[in-house]
Amino acid sequence: MKKESSTLAFSAFMALLIGCAGITATLASNSQAILLDGLFNLIYFSVALVTIKVSKLASRPDSESYPFGYSYFESLVNLCKGLLILGVSIFALVDAIAALLTGGREISAGLAVIYALFATAACSLTAWVMHRSQRHVSSPLVAADKLNWLVNSIISAAVLAAFCLVMLFERLDWRGIVPYVDSLLVMAVVLLCLGVPVRMASQALRELLNKTPDETIAEPVRQAVARGLADIDTQEVRVRMVRPGRLLYIMVHVVLPKAFHESTLAHQDVLRQQIDEEVRLVYSPVVCDVVFTEDDRWAAPSCGQLVKKHA
């Protein structure tokens, strides 16, 4: 928990540092590419403060006010991150097109190169720290932050390369091209990275809408449930699951044959324990609720995935 909080706090600090540097460099260089980078990081800083609070909430047990815990806040934060990044990107794209149609924009390439060097180094360092922290922290918030910093590193490196080209064009006296470089750069970067916030937001939205997790997660869980019930005869087993944030919630309905006479509460608890242990071998953290019944109507509607017994 402390490792996750400190990692997210470092991410927030770097976003604030780069954002302030970007806004300052924009005033001196008149570059909209740098302004985009600065705004991107300042917005991300504001969201990062909320992210730190949510990371602490997500580790708490459920309460009367939130009977299913706080993991949905993680998905909500990631949805907001994706939409904010998407909004800033679209704004920058529209502004760049407008500038391109009106003759481009003169920039001070020397100062822009210095800022781009600083931003590329800072973003790459932060992405590396996020990547290293994932060895010890399994958190969708940290994973989303790492993705953000990887994109940010690419953007900063592209800005650096473009401004180096501006300096080269000025030395070659190709001054007719220079005013358009900044706008073309912004357009290229936005179009290149637009898929990242879209994927981040769509994944978070699916989690908020209680969509079944990807098969890479769901199928091993179903197999684990089947292994936990391998020692008894069952008429039907249905598994429903959702994954808000880091928490996997599983509801298992086990329909027993009417001739089954060993279903004491103690025996059912043993089976629940077996299923829970098998599931935790393939995914954690998890909440696993197992319901035993002889009447298949309690497992209806039949949206839960049928589990096939192992031979």
PDB file of C-alpha atoms in Angstrom:
ATOM      1  CA  MET A   1       0.000   0.000   0.000  1.00  0.00           C
ATOM      2  CA  LYS A   2       2.800   2.430   0.938  1.00  0.00           C
ATOM      3  CA  LYS A   3       4.730   1.485  -2.186  1.00  0.00           C
ATOM      4  CA  GLU A   4       1.702   2.208  -4.380  1.00  0.00           C
ATOM      5  CA  SER A   5       1.047   5.578  -2.700  1.00  0.00           C
ATOM      6  CA  SER A   6       4.676   6.670  -2.958  1.00  0.00           C
ATOM      7  CA  THR A   7       4.816   5.641  -6.628  1.00  0.00           C
ATOM      8  CA  LEU A   8       1.659   7.610  -7.443  1.00  0.00           C
ATOM      9  CA  ALA A   9       2.935  10.602  -5.432  1.00  0.00           C
ATOM     10  CA  PHE A  10       6.164  10.580  -7.473  1.00  0.00           C
ATOM     11  CA  SER A  11       4.092  10.490 -10.662  1.00  0.00           C
ATOM     12  CA  ALA A  12       2.034  13.477  -9.479  1.00  0.00           C
ATOM     13  CA  PHE A  13       5.147  15.473  -8.577  1.00  0.00           C
ATOM     14  CA  MET A  14       6.757  14.843 -11.978  1.00  0.00           C
ATOM     15  CA  ALA A  15       3.542  15.845 -13.762  1.00  0.00           C
ATOM     16  CA  LEU A  16       3.477  19.132 -11.836  1.00  0.00           C
ATOM     17  CA  LEU A  17       7.181  19.784 -12.481  1.00  0.00           C
ATOM     18  CA  ILE A  18       6.971  19.142 -16.229  1.00  0.00           C
ATOM     19  CA  GLY A  19       3.664  21.007 -16.518  1.00  0.00           C
ATOM     20  CA  CYS A  20       5.057  24.160 -14.892  1.00  0.00           C
ATOM     21  CA  ALA A  21       8.202  23.940 -17.021  1.00  0.00           C
ATOM     22  CA  GLY A  22       6.058  23.528 -20.147  1.00  0.00           C
ATOM     23  CA  ILE A  23       3.886  26.567 -19.454  1.00  0.00           C
ATOM     24  CA  THR A  24       7.002  28.676 -18.712  1.00  0.00           C
ATOM     25  CA  ALA A  25       8.731  27.488 -21.895  1.00  0.00           C
ATOM     26  CA  THR A  26       5.584  28.217 -23.931  1.00  0.00           C
ATOM     27  CA  LEU A  27       5.616  31.880 -22.889  1.00  0.00           C
ATOM     28  CA  ALA A  28       9.188  32.202 -24.144  1.00  0.00           C
ATOM     29  CA  SER A  29       9.044  30.010 -27.266  1.00  0.00           C
ATOM     30  CA  ASN A  30       5.429  30.513 -28.508  1.00  0.00           C
ATOM     31  CA  SER A  31       5.210  26.762 -29.245  1.00  0.00           C
ATOM     32  CA  GLN A  32       1.774  25.134 -29.137  1.00  0.00           C
ATOM     33  CA  ALA A  33       3.444  21.712 -29.019  1.00  0.00           C
ATOM     34  CA  ILE A  34       5.059  22.679 -25.721  1.00  0.00           C
ATOM     35  CA  LEU A  35       1.781  24.199 -24.519  1.00  0.00           C
ATOM     36  CA  LEU A  36       0.050  20.883 -25.277  1.00  0.00           C
ATOM     37  CA  ASP A  37       2.676  19.039 -23.264  1.00  0.00           C
ATOM     38  CA  GLY A  38       2.396  21.487 -20.359  1.00  0.00           C
ATOM     39  CA  LEU A  39      -1.411  21.385 -20.233  1.00  0.00           C
ATOM     40  CA  PHE A  40      -1.372  17.610 -20.521  1.00  0.00           C
ATOM     41  CA  ASN A  41       0.851  17.315 -17.444  1.00  0.00           C
ATOM     42  CA  LEU A  42      -0.966  19.922 -15.344  1.00  0.00           C
ATOM     43  CA  ILE A  43      -4.299  18.212 -15.985  1.00  0.00           C
ATOM     44  CA  TYR A  44      -2.723  14.882 -15.179  1.00  0.00           C
ATOM     45  CA  PHE A  45      -1.361  16.322 -11.925  1.00  0.00           C
ATOM     46  CA  SER A  46      -4.841  17.329 -10.806  1.00  0.00           C
ATOM     47  CA  VAL A  47      -6.157  13.835 -11.570  1.00  0.00           C
ATOM     48  CA  ALA A  48      -3.116  12.277  -9.871  1.00  0.00           C
ATOM     49  CA  LEU A  49      -4.100  13.857  -6.552  1.00  0.00           C
ATOM     50  CA  VAL A  50      -7.458  12.089  -6.799  1.00  0.00           C
ATOM     51  CA  THR A  51      -5.688   8.884  -7.853  1.00  0.00           C
ATOM     52  CA  ILE A  52      -3.636   8.828  -4.646  1.00  0.00           C
ATOM     53  CA  LYS A  53      -6.807   9.136  -2.571  1.00  0.00           C
ATOM     54  CA  VAL A  54      -8.530   6.390  -4.574  1.00  0.00           C
ATOM     55  CA  SER A  55      -5.547   4.030  -4.177  1.00  0.00           C
ATOM     56  CA  LYS A  56      -6.009   4.273  -0.404  1.00  0.00           C
ATOM     57  CA  LEU A  57      -9.766   3.730  -0.674  1.00  0.00           C
ATOM     58  CA  ALA A  58      -9.363   0.679  -2.908  1.00  0.00           C
ATOM     59  CA  SER A  59      -7.502  -1.231  -0.195  1.00  0.00           C
ATOM     60  CA  ARG A  60     -10.285  -0.738   2.360  1.00  0.00           C
ATOM     61  CA  PRO A  61     -12.901  -3.403   3.071  1.00  0.00           C
ATOM     62  CA  ASP A  62     -16.524  -2.794   2.164  1.00  0.00           C
ATOM     63  CA  SER A  63     -18.765  -0.658   4.338  1.00  0.00           C
ATOM     64  CA  GLU A  64     -22.456   0.052   4.848  1.00  0.00           C
ATOM     65  CA  SER A  65     -22.228   2.986   2.446  1.00  0.00           C
ATOM     66  CA  TYR A  66     -20.263   0.997  -0.168  1.00  0.00           C
ATOM     67  CA  PRO A  67     -21.283  -2.660   0.306  1.00  0.00           C
ATOM     68  CA  PHE A  68     -19.232  -3.805  -2.701  1.00  0.00           C
ATOM     69  CA  GLY A  69     -16.082  -1.912  -1.726  1.00  0.00           C
ATOM     70  CA  TYR A  70     -14.304   0.981  -3.407  1.00  0.00           C
ATOM     71  CA  SER A  71     -12.694  -0.660  -6.432  1.00  0.00           C
ATOM     72  CA  TYR A  72     -15.130   1.010  -8.835  1.00  0.00           C
ATOM     73  CA  PHE A  73     -13.425   4.321  -8.011  1.00  0.00           C
ATOM     74  CA  GLU A  74     -10.301   3.016  -9.765  1.00  0.00           C
ATOM     75  CA  SER A  75     -12.233   2.464 -12.983  1.00  0.00           C
ATOM     76  CA  LEU A  76     -13.872   5.883 -12.602  1.00  0.00           C
ATOM     77  CA  VAL A  77     -10.485   7.611 -12.216  1.00  0.00           C
ATOM     78  CA  ASN A  78      -9.057   5.820 -15.248  1.00  0.00           C
ATOM     79  CA  LEU A  79     -12.147   6.810 -17.262  1.00  0.00           C
ATOM     80  CA  CYS A  80     -11.615  10.460 -16.266  1.00  0.00           C
ATOM     81  CA  LYS A  81      -7.927  10.247 -17.186  1.00  0.00           C
ATOM     82  CA  GLY A  82      -8.714   8.866 -20.606  1.00  0.00           C
ATOM     83  CA  LEU A  83     -11.405  11.474 -21.306  1.00  0.00           C
ATOM     84  CA  LEU A  84      -9.211  14.369 -20.104  1.00  0.00           C
ATOM     85  CA  ILE A  85      -6.283  13.280 -22.259  1.00  0.00           C
ATOM     86  CA  LEU A  86      -8.638  12.801 -25.199  1.00  0.00           C
ATOM     87  CA  GLY A  87     -10.161  16.267 -24.682  1.00  0.00           C
ATOM     88  CA  VAL A  88      -6.776  18.011 -24.524  1.00  0.00           C
ATOM     89  CA  SER A  89      -5.604  16.100 -27.592  1.00  0.00           C
ATOM     90  CA  ILE A  90      -8.642  17.070 -29.671  1.00  0.00           C
ATOM     91  CA  PHE A  91      -8.323  20.704 -28.570  1.00  0.00           C
ATOM     92  CA  ALA A  92      -4.657  20.724 -29.599  1.00  0.00           C
ATOM     93  CA  LEU A  93      -5.483  19.089 -32.943  1.00  0.00           C
ATOM     94  CA  VAL A  94      -8.132  21.690 -33.798  1.00  0.00           C
ATOM     95  CA  ASP A  95      -5.811  24.532 -32.786  1.00  0.00           C
ATOM     96  CA  ALA A  96      -2.960  23.110 -34.869  1.00  0.00           C
ATOM     97  CA  ILE A  97      -5.182  22.813 -37.959  1.00  0.00           C
ATOM     98  CA  ALA A  98      -6.345  26.414 -37.498  1.00  0.00           C
ATOM     99  CA  ALA A  99      -2.735  27.636 -37.193  1.00  0.00           C
ATOM    100  CA  LEU A 100      -1.712  25.635 -40.248  1.00  0.00           C
ATOM    101  CA  LEU A 101      -4.469  27.232 -42.332  1.00  0.00           C
ATOM    102  CA  THR A 102      -3.462  30.735 -41.258  1.00  0.00           C
ATOM    103  CA  GLY A 103       0.231  30.628 -42.127  1.00  0.00           C
ATOM    104  CA  GLY A 104       1.725  28.617 -39.265  1.00  0.00           C
ATOM    105  CA  ARG A 105       3.403  29.891 -36.110  1.00  0.00           C
ATOM    106  CA  GLU A 106       6.876  31.328 -35.498  1.00  0.00           C
ATOM    107  CA  ILE A 107       8.716  29.704 -32.586  1.00  0.00           C
ATOM    108  CA  SER A 108      11.995  30.092 -30.722  1.00  0.00           C
ATOM    109  CA  ALA A 109      13.643  26.764 -31.489  1.00  0.00           C
ATOM    110  CA  GLY A 110      16.652  27.105 -29.165  1.00  0.00           C
ATOM    111  CA  LEU A 111      14.630  27.314 -25.949  1.00  0.00           C
ATOM    112  CA  ALA A 112      12.190  24.698 -27.254  1.00  0.00           C
ATOM    113  CA  VAL A 113      15.029  22.198 -27.720  1.00  0.00           C
ATOM    114  CA  ILE A 114      16.189  22.744 -24.123  1.00  0.00           C
ATOM    115  CA  TYR A 115      12.673  22.140 -22.801  1.00  0.00           C
ATOM    116  CA  ALA A 116      12.183  19.067 -25.017  1.00  0.00           C
ATOM    117  CA  LEU A 117      15.455  17.554 -23.752  1.00  0.00           C
ATOM    118  CA  PHE A 118      14.353  18.086 -20.149  1.00  0.00           C
ATOM    119  CA  ALA A 119      10.843  16.726 -20.769  1.00  0.00           C
ATOM    120  CA  THR A 120      12.056  13.634 -22.632  1.00  0.00           C
ATOM    121  CA  ALA A 121      14.499  12.753 -19.857  1.00  0.00           C
ATOM    122  CA  ALA A 122      11.966  13.420 -17.076  1.00  0.00           C
ATOM    123  CA  CYS A 123       9.140  11.454 -18.744  1.00  0.00           C
ATOM    124  CA  SER A 124      11.408   8.511 -19.548  1.00  0.00           C
ATOM    125  CA  LEU A 125      12.666   8.420 -15.956  1.00  0.00           C
ATOM    126  CA  THR A 126       9.111   8.464 -14.588  1.00  0.00           C
ATOM    127  CA  ALA A 127       7.971   5.717 -16.978  1.00  0.00           C
ATOM    128  CA  TRP A 128      10.929   3.598 -15.846  1.00  0.00           C
ATOM    129  CA  VAL A 129      10.041   4.148 -12.164  1.00  0.00           C
ATOM    130  CA  MET A 130       6.420   3.146 -12.866  1.00  0.00           C
ATOM    131  CA  HIS A 131       7.619   0.018 -14.682  1.00  0.00           C
ATOM    132  CA  ARG A 132       9.961  -0.947 -11.835  1.00  0.00           C
ATOM    133  CA  SER A 133       7.257  -0.436  -9.225  1.00  0.00           C
ATOM    134  CA  GLN A 134       4.999  -2.961 -10.981  1.00  0.00           C
ATOM    135  CA  ARG A 135       7.344  -5.695  -9.782  1.00  0.00           C
ATOM    136  CA  HIS A 136       6.060  -5.030  -6.260  1.00  0.00           C
ATOM    137  CA  VAL A 137       2.660  -3.379  -6.857  1.00  0.00           C
ATOM    138  CA  SER A 138      -0.256  -4.926  -8.744  1.00  0.00           C
ATOM    139  CA  SER A 139      -2.398  -1.856  -9.348  1.00  0.00           C
ATOM    140  CA  PRO A 140      -4.461  -0.701 -12.359  1.00  0.00           C
ATOM    141  CA  LEU A 141      -3.759   2.876 -11.247  1.00  0.00           C
ATOM    142  CA  VAL A 142       0.008   2.394 -11.512  1.00  0.00           C
ATOM    143  CA  ALA A 143      -0.442   0.503 -14.811  1.00  0.00           C
ATOM    144  CA  ALA A 144      -2.460   3.420 -16.235  1.00  0.00           C
ATOM    145  CA  ASP A 145       0.190   5.870 -15.030  1.00  0.00           C
ATOM    146  CA  LYS A 146       2.953   3.871 -16.703  1.00  0.00           C
ATOM    147  CA  LEU A 147       1.014   3.951 -19.972  1.00  0.00           C
ATOM    148  CA  ASN A 148       0.571   7.706 -19.626  1.00  0.00           C
ATOM    149  CA  TRP A 149       4.291   8.294 -19.086  1.00  0.00           C
ATOM    150  CA  LEU A 150       5.252   6.076 -22.010  1.00  0.00           C
ATOM    151  CA  VAL A 151       2.989   8.159 -24.267  1.00  0.00           C
ATOM    152  CA  ASN A 152       4.357  11.333 -22.718  1.00  0.00           C
ATOM    153  CA  SER A 153       7.917  10.173 -23.423  1.00  0.00           C
ATOM    154  CA  ILE A 154       7.064   9.557 -27.079  1.00  0.00           C
ATOM    155  CA  ILE A 155       5.436  12.986 -27.363  1.00  0.00           C
ATOM    156  CA  SER A 156       8.445  14.736 -25.779  1.00  0.00           C
ATOM    157  CA  ALA A 157      10.907  12.841 -27.983  1.00  0.00           C
ATOM    158  CA  ALA A 158       8.899  13.795 -31.078  1.00  0.00           C
ATOM    159  CA  VAL A 159       8.890  17.429 -29.962  1.00  0.00           C
ATOM    160  CA  LEU A 160      12.671  17.287 -29.480  1.00  0.00           C
ATOM    161  CA  ALA A 161      13.227  15.793 -32.934  1.00  0.00           C
ATOM    162  CA  ALA A 162      11.003  18.385 -34.595  1.00  0.00           C
ATOM    163  CA  PHE A 163      12.680  21.357 -32.950  1.00  0.00           C
ATOM    164  CA  CYS A 164      16.079  19.994 -33.939  1.00  0.00           C
ATOM    165  CA  LEU A 165      14.737  19.962 -37.499  1.00  0.00           C
ATOM    166  CA  VAL A 166      13.621  23.585 -37.093  1.00  0.00           C
ATOM    167  CA  MET A 167      17.168  24.581 -36.125  1.00  0.00           C
ATOM    168  CA  LEU A 168      18.489  22.632 -39.118  1.00  0.00           C
ATOM    169  CA  PHE A 169      16.023  24.333 -41.484  1.00  0.00           C
ATOM    170  CA  GLU A 170      17.039  27.748 -40.128  1.00  0.00           C
ATOM    171  CA  ARG A 171      20.707  26.977 -40.760  1.00  0.00           C
ATOM    172  CA  LEU A 172      19.850  25.843 -44.291  1.00  0.00           C
ATOM    173  CA  ASP A 173      17.821  29.028 -44.727  1.00  0.00           C
ATOM    174  CA  TRP A 174      14.612  27.099 -45.428  1.00  0.00           C
ATOM    175  CA  ARG A 175      12.608  29.630 -43.459  1.00  0.00           C
ATOM    176  CA  GLY A 176       9.446  29.107 -45.473  1.00  0.00           C
ATOM    177  CA  ILE A 177       8.979  25.687 -43.846  1.00  0.00           C
ATOM    178  CA  VAL A 178       9.752  26.699 -40.234  1.00  0.00           C
ATOM    179  CA  PRO A 179       6.363  28.286 -39.282  1.00  0.00           C
ATOM    180  CA  TYR A 180       4.525  25.069 -40.163  1.00  0.00           C
ATOM    181  CA  VAL A 181       6.712  22.612 -38.238  1.00  0.00           C
ATOM    182  CA  ASP A 182       5.097  23.230 -34.829  1.00  0.00           C
ATOM    183  CA  SER A 183       1.534  22.732 -36.105  1.00  0.00           C
ATOM    184  CA  LEU A 184       2.446  19.671 -38.166  1.00  0.00           C
ATOM    185  CA  LEU A 185       4.206  18.217 -35.127  1.00  0.00           C
ATOM    186  CA  VAL A 186       1.168  18.677 -32.886  1.00  0.00           C
ATOM    187  CA  MET A 187      -1.084  17.028 -35.466  1.00  0.00           C
ATOM    188  CA  ALA A 188       1.276  14.079 -35.925  1.00  0.00           C
ATOM    189  CA  VAL A 189       1.690  13.499 -32.177  1.00  0.00           C
ATOM    190  CA  VAL A 190      -2.052  13.708 -31.467  1.00  0.00           C
ATOM    191  CA  LEU A 191      -2.974  11.328 -34.293  1.00  0.00           C
ATOM    192  CA  LEU A 192      -0.198   8.924 -33.301  1.00  0.00           C
ATOM    193  CA  CYS A 193      -1.221   8.719 -29.635  1.00  0.00           C
ATOM    194  CA  LEU A 194      -4.997   9.180 -29.886  1.00  0.00           C
ATOM    195  CA  GLY A 195      -5.625   5.459 -29.459  1.00  0.00           C
ATOM    196  CA  VAL A 196      -4.124   5.411 -25.954  1.00  0.00           C
ATOM    197  CA  PRO A 197      -6.727   7.568 -24.161  1.00  0.00           C
ATOM    198  CA  VAL A 198      -9.493   5.916 -26.199  1.00  0.00           C
ATOM    199  CA  ARG A 199      -8.392   2.451 -25.046  1.00  0.00           C
ATOM    200  CA  MET A 200      -7.947   3.629 -21.453  1.00  0.00           C
ATOM    201  CA  ALA A 201     -11.403   5.204 -21.307  1.00  0.00           C
ATOM    202  CA  SER A 202     -13.171   2.327 -23.085  1.00  0.00           C
ATOM    203  CA  GLN A 203     -11.601  -0.268 -20.766  1.00  0.00           C
ATOM    204  CA  ALA A 204     -12.634   1.706 -17.685  1.00  0.00           C
ATOM    205  CA  LEU A 205     -16.138   2.189 -19.087  1.00  0.00           C
ATOM    206  CA  ARG A 206     -16.528  -1.562 -19.650  1.00  0.00           C
ATOM    207  CA  GLU A 207     -15.532  -2.160 -16.034  1.00  0.00           C
ATOM    208  CA  LEU A 208     -18.053   0.405 -14.791  1.00  0.00           C
ATOM    209  CA  LEU A 209     -20.759  -1.262 -16.891  1.00  0.00           C
ATOM    210  CA  ASN A 210     -19.970  -4.623 -15.245  1.00  0.00           C
ATOM    211  CA  LYS A 211     -18.783  -6.304 -18.424  1.00  0.00           C
ATOM    212  CA  THR A 212     -17.196  -9.731 -17.991  1.00  0.00           C
ATOM    213  CA  PRO A 213     -13.373  -9.426 -17.938  1.00  0.00           C
ATOM    214  CA  ASP A 214     -11.274 -10.477 -20.928  1.00  0.00           C
ATOM    215  CA  GLU A 215     -11.032 -14.210 -21.587  1.00  0.00           C
ATOM    216  CA  THR A 216      -7.383 -14.130 -20.512  1.00  0.00           C
ATOM    217  CA  ILE A 217      -8.716 -13.560 -16.992  1.00  0.00           C
ATOM    218  CA  ALA A 218     -12.167 -15.185 -17.169  1.00  0.00           C
ATOM    219  CA  GLU A 219     -11.266 -18.602 -18.619  1.00  0.00           C
ATOM    220  CA  PRO A 220      -8.555 -19.491 -16.031  1.00  0.00           C
ATOM    221  CA  VAL A 221     -11.021 -18.511 -13.300  1.00  0.00           C
ATOM    222  CA  ARG A 222     -13.704 -20.820 -14.736  1.00  0.00           C
ATOM    223  CA  GLN A 223     -11.182 -23.648 -14.891  1.00  0.00           C
ATOM    224  CA  ALA A 224     -10.224 -22.962 -11.268  1.00  0.00           C
ATOM    225  CA  VAL A 225     -13.894 -23.193 -10.216  1.00  0.00           C
ATOM    226  CA  ALA A 226     -14.193 -26.510 -12.068  1.00  0.00           C
ATOM    227  CA  ARG A 227     -11.129 -27.875 -10.250  1.00  0.00           C
ATOM    228  CA  GLY A 228     -12.608 -26.827  -6.906  1.00  0.00           C
ATOM    229  CA  LEU A 229     -15.767 -28.849  -7.650  1.00  0.00           C
ATOM    230  CA  ALA A 230     -14.033 -31.830  -9.248  1.00  0.00           C
ATOM    231  CA  ASP A 231     -14.770 -34.146  -6.296  1.00  0.00           C
ATOM    232  CA  ILE A 232     -18.587 -33.854  -6.399  1.00  0.00           C
ATOM    233  CA  ASP A 233     -21.359 -34.447  -8.905  1.00  0.00           C
ATOM    234  CA  THR A 234     -23.088 -31.279 -10.077  1.00  0.00           C
ATOM    235  CA  GLN A 235     -26.091 -30.736 -12.287  1.00  0.00           C
ATOM    236  CA  GLU A 236     -25.029 -27.277 -13.410  1.00  0.00           C
ATOM    237  CA  VAL A 237     -22.406 -24.668 -12.502  1.00  0.00           C
ATOM    238  CA  ARG A 238     -22.705 -21.054 -13.618  1.00  0.00           C
ATOM    239  CA  VAL A 239     -20.034 -18.422 -13.060  1.00  0.00           C
ATOM    240  CA  ARG A 240     -20.590 -14.680 -13.267  1.00  0.00           C
ATOM    241  CA  MET A 241     -17.717 -12.258 -12.763  1.00  0.00           C
ATOM    242  CA  VAL A 242     -16.887  -8.568 -12.980  1.00  0.00           C
ATOM    243  CA  ARG A 243     -13.617  -6.767 -12.370  1.00  0.00           C
ATOM    244  CA  PRO A 244     -13.934  -3.156 -11.201  1.00  0.00           C
ATOM    245  CA  GLY A 245     -10.388  -1.867 -10.879  1.00  0.00           C
ATOM    246  CA  ARG A 246      -8.088  -4.447  -9.326  1.00  0.00           C
ATOM    247  CA  LEU A 247     -10.783  -6.501  -7.539  1.00  0.00           C
ATOM    248  CA  LEU A 248     -12.310  -9.556  -9.230  1.00  0.00           C
ATOM    249  CA  TYR A 249     -15.809 -10.370  -7.959  1.00  0.00           C
ATOM    250  CA  ILE A 250     -17.108 -13.870  -8.719  1.00  0.00           C
ATOM    251  CA  MET A 251     -20.579 -15.308  -8.168  1.00  0.00           C
ATOM    252  CA  VAL A 252     -20.781 -19.091  -8.563  1.00  0.00           C
ATOM    253  CA  HIS A 253     -24.131 -20.929  -8.611  1.00  0.00           C
ATOM    254  CA  VAL A 254     -23.752 -24.667  -8.105  1.00  0.00           C
ATOM    255  CA  VAL A 255     -26.895 -26.690  -8.896  1.00  0.00           C
ATOM    256  CA  LEU A 256     -26.656 -30.052  -7.137  1.00  0.00           C
ATOM    257  CA  PRO A 257     -28.561 -33.210  -8.143  1.00  0.00           C
ATOM    258  CA  LYS A 258     -31.682 -33.791  -6.078  1.00  0.00           C
ATOM    259  CA  ALA A 259     -30.260 -37.156  -5.004  1.00  0.00           C
ATOM    260  CA  PHE A 260     -27.215 -35.462  -3.490  1.00  0.00           C
ATOM    261  CA  HIS A 261     -27.291 -36.170   0.260  1.00  0.00           C
ATOM    262  CA  GLU A 262     -23.883 -34.943   1.404  1.00  0.00           C
ATOM    263  CA  SER A 263     -24.687 -31.239   1.211  1.00  0.00           C
ATOM    264  CA  THR A 264     -24.309 -30.231   4.844  1.00  0.00           C
ATOM    265  CA  LEU A 265     -23.299 -26.669   5.665  1.00  0.00           C
ATOM    266  CA  ALA A 266     -19.887 -27.903   6.802  1.00  0.00           C
ATOM    267  CA  HIS A 267     -19.360 -29.745   3.512  1.00  0.00           C
ATOM    268  CA  GLN A 268     -20.461 -26.703   1.519  1.00  0.00           C
ATOM    269  CA  ASP A 269     -17.967 -24.538   3.416  1.00  0.00           C
ATOM    270  CA  VAL A 270     -15.190 -27.003   2.551  1.00  0.00           C
ATOM    271  CA  LEU A 271     -16.147 -26.754  -1.132  1.00  0.00           C
ATOM    272  CA  ARG A 272     -16.242 -22.954  -0.939  1.00  0.00           C
ATOM    273  CA  GLN A 273     -12.765 -23.002   0.566  1.00  0.00           C
ATOM    274  CA  GLN A 274     -11.507 -25.265  -2.226  1.00  0.00           C
ATOM    275  CA  ILE A 275     -12.955 -23.011  -4.929  1.00  0.00           C
ATOM    276  CA  ASP A 276     -11.587 -19.866  -3.281  1.00  0.00           C
ATOM    277  CA  GLU A 277      -8.087 -21.359  -2.990  1.00  0.00           C
ATOM    278  CA  GLU A 278      -8.098 -22.527  -6.608  1.00  0.00           C
ATOM    279  CA  VAL A 279      -9.246 -19.116  -7.869  1.00  0.00           C
ATOM    280  CA  ARG A 280      -6.603 -17.279  -5.828  1.00  0.00           C
ATOM    281  CA  LEU A 281      -3.933 -19.338  -7.554  1.00  0.00           C
ATOM    282  CA  VAL A 282      -4.853 -17.646 -10.855  1.00  0.00           C
ATOM    283  CA  TYR A 283      -6.045 -14.207  -9.683  1.00  0.00           C
ATOM    284  CA  SER A 284      -5.926 -11.991  -6.605  1.00  0.00           C
ATOM    285  CA  PRO A 285      -7.454  -9.906  -5.021  1.00  0.00           C
ATOM    286  CA  VAL A 286     -10.772 -11.652  -5.381  1.00  0.00           C
ATOM    287  CA  VAL A 287     -14.156 -11.942  -3.673  1.00  0.00           C
ATOM    288  CA  CYS A 288     -15.734 -15.320  -4.368  1.00  0.00           C
ATOM    289  CA  ASP A 289     -19.343 -16.037  -3.409  1.00  0.00           C
ATOM    290  CA  VAL A 290     -20.531 -19.622  -3.908  1.00  0.00           C
ATOM    291  CA  VAL A 291     -24.227 -20.564  -3.725  1.00  0.00           C
ATOM    292  CA  PHE A 292     -25.386 -24.214  -3.564  1.00  0.00           C
ATOM    293  CA  THR A 293     -28.923 -25.141  -4.586  1.00  0.00           C
ATOM    294  CA  GLU A 294     -31.002 -28.039  -5.912  1.00  0.00           C
ATOM    295  CA  ASP A 295     -33.311 -25.748  -7.894  1.00  0.00           C
ATOM    296  CA  ASP A 296     -31.787 -24.406 -11.131  1.00  0.00           C
ATOM    297  CA  ARG A 297     -34.121 -21.392 -11.108  1.00  0.00           C
ATOM    298  CA  TRP A 298     -31.823 -19.804  -8.515  1.00  0.00           C
ATOM    299  CA  ALA A 299     -29.063 -19.805 -11.121  1.00  0.00           C
ATOM    300  CA  ALA A 300     -31.306 -18.053 -13.675  1.00  0.00           C
ATOM    301  CA  PRO A 301     -31.127 -15.971 -15.772  1.00  0.00           C
ATOM    302  CA  SER A 302     -28.663 -18.069 -17.682  1.00  0.00           C
ATOM    303  CA  CYS A 303     -26.173 -15.292 -18.424  1.00  0.00           C
ATOM    304  CA  GLY A 304     -23.524 -16.898 -16.278  1.00  0.00           C
ATOM    305  CA  GLN A 305     -20.947 -18.943 -18.163  1.00  0.00           C
ATOM    306  CA  LEU A 306     -21.543 -22.691 -17.844  1.00  0.00           C
ATOM    307  CA  VAL A 307     -18.506 -24.491 -16.452  1.00  0.00           C
ATOM    308  CA  LYS A 308     -17.613 -27.897 -17.842  1.00  0.00           C
ATOM    309  CA  LYS A 309     -16.379 -30.516 -15.416  1.00  0.00           C
ATOM    310  CA  HIS A 310     -12.929 -31.970 -16.028  1.00  0.00           C
ATOM    311  CA  ALA A 311     -12.989 -35.581 -17.095  1.00  0.00           C
TER     312      ALA A 311
END
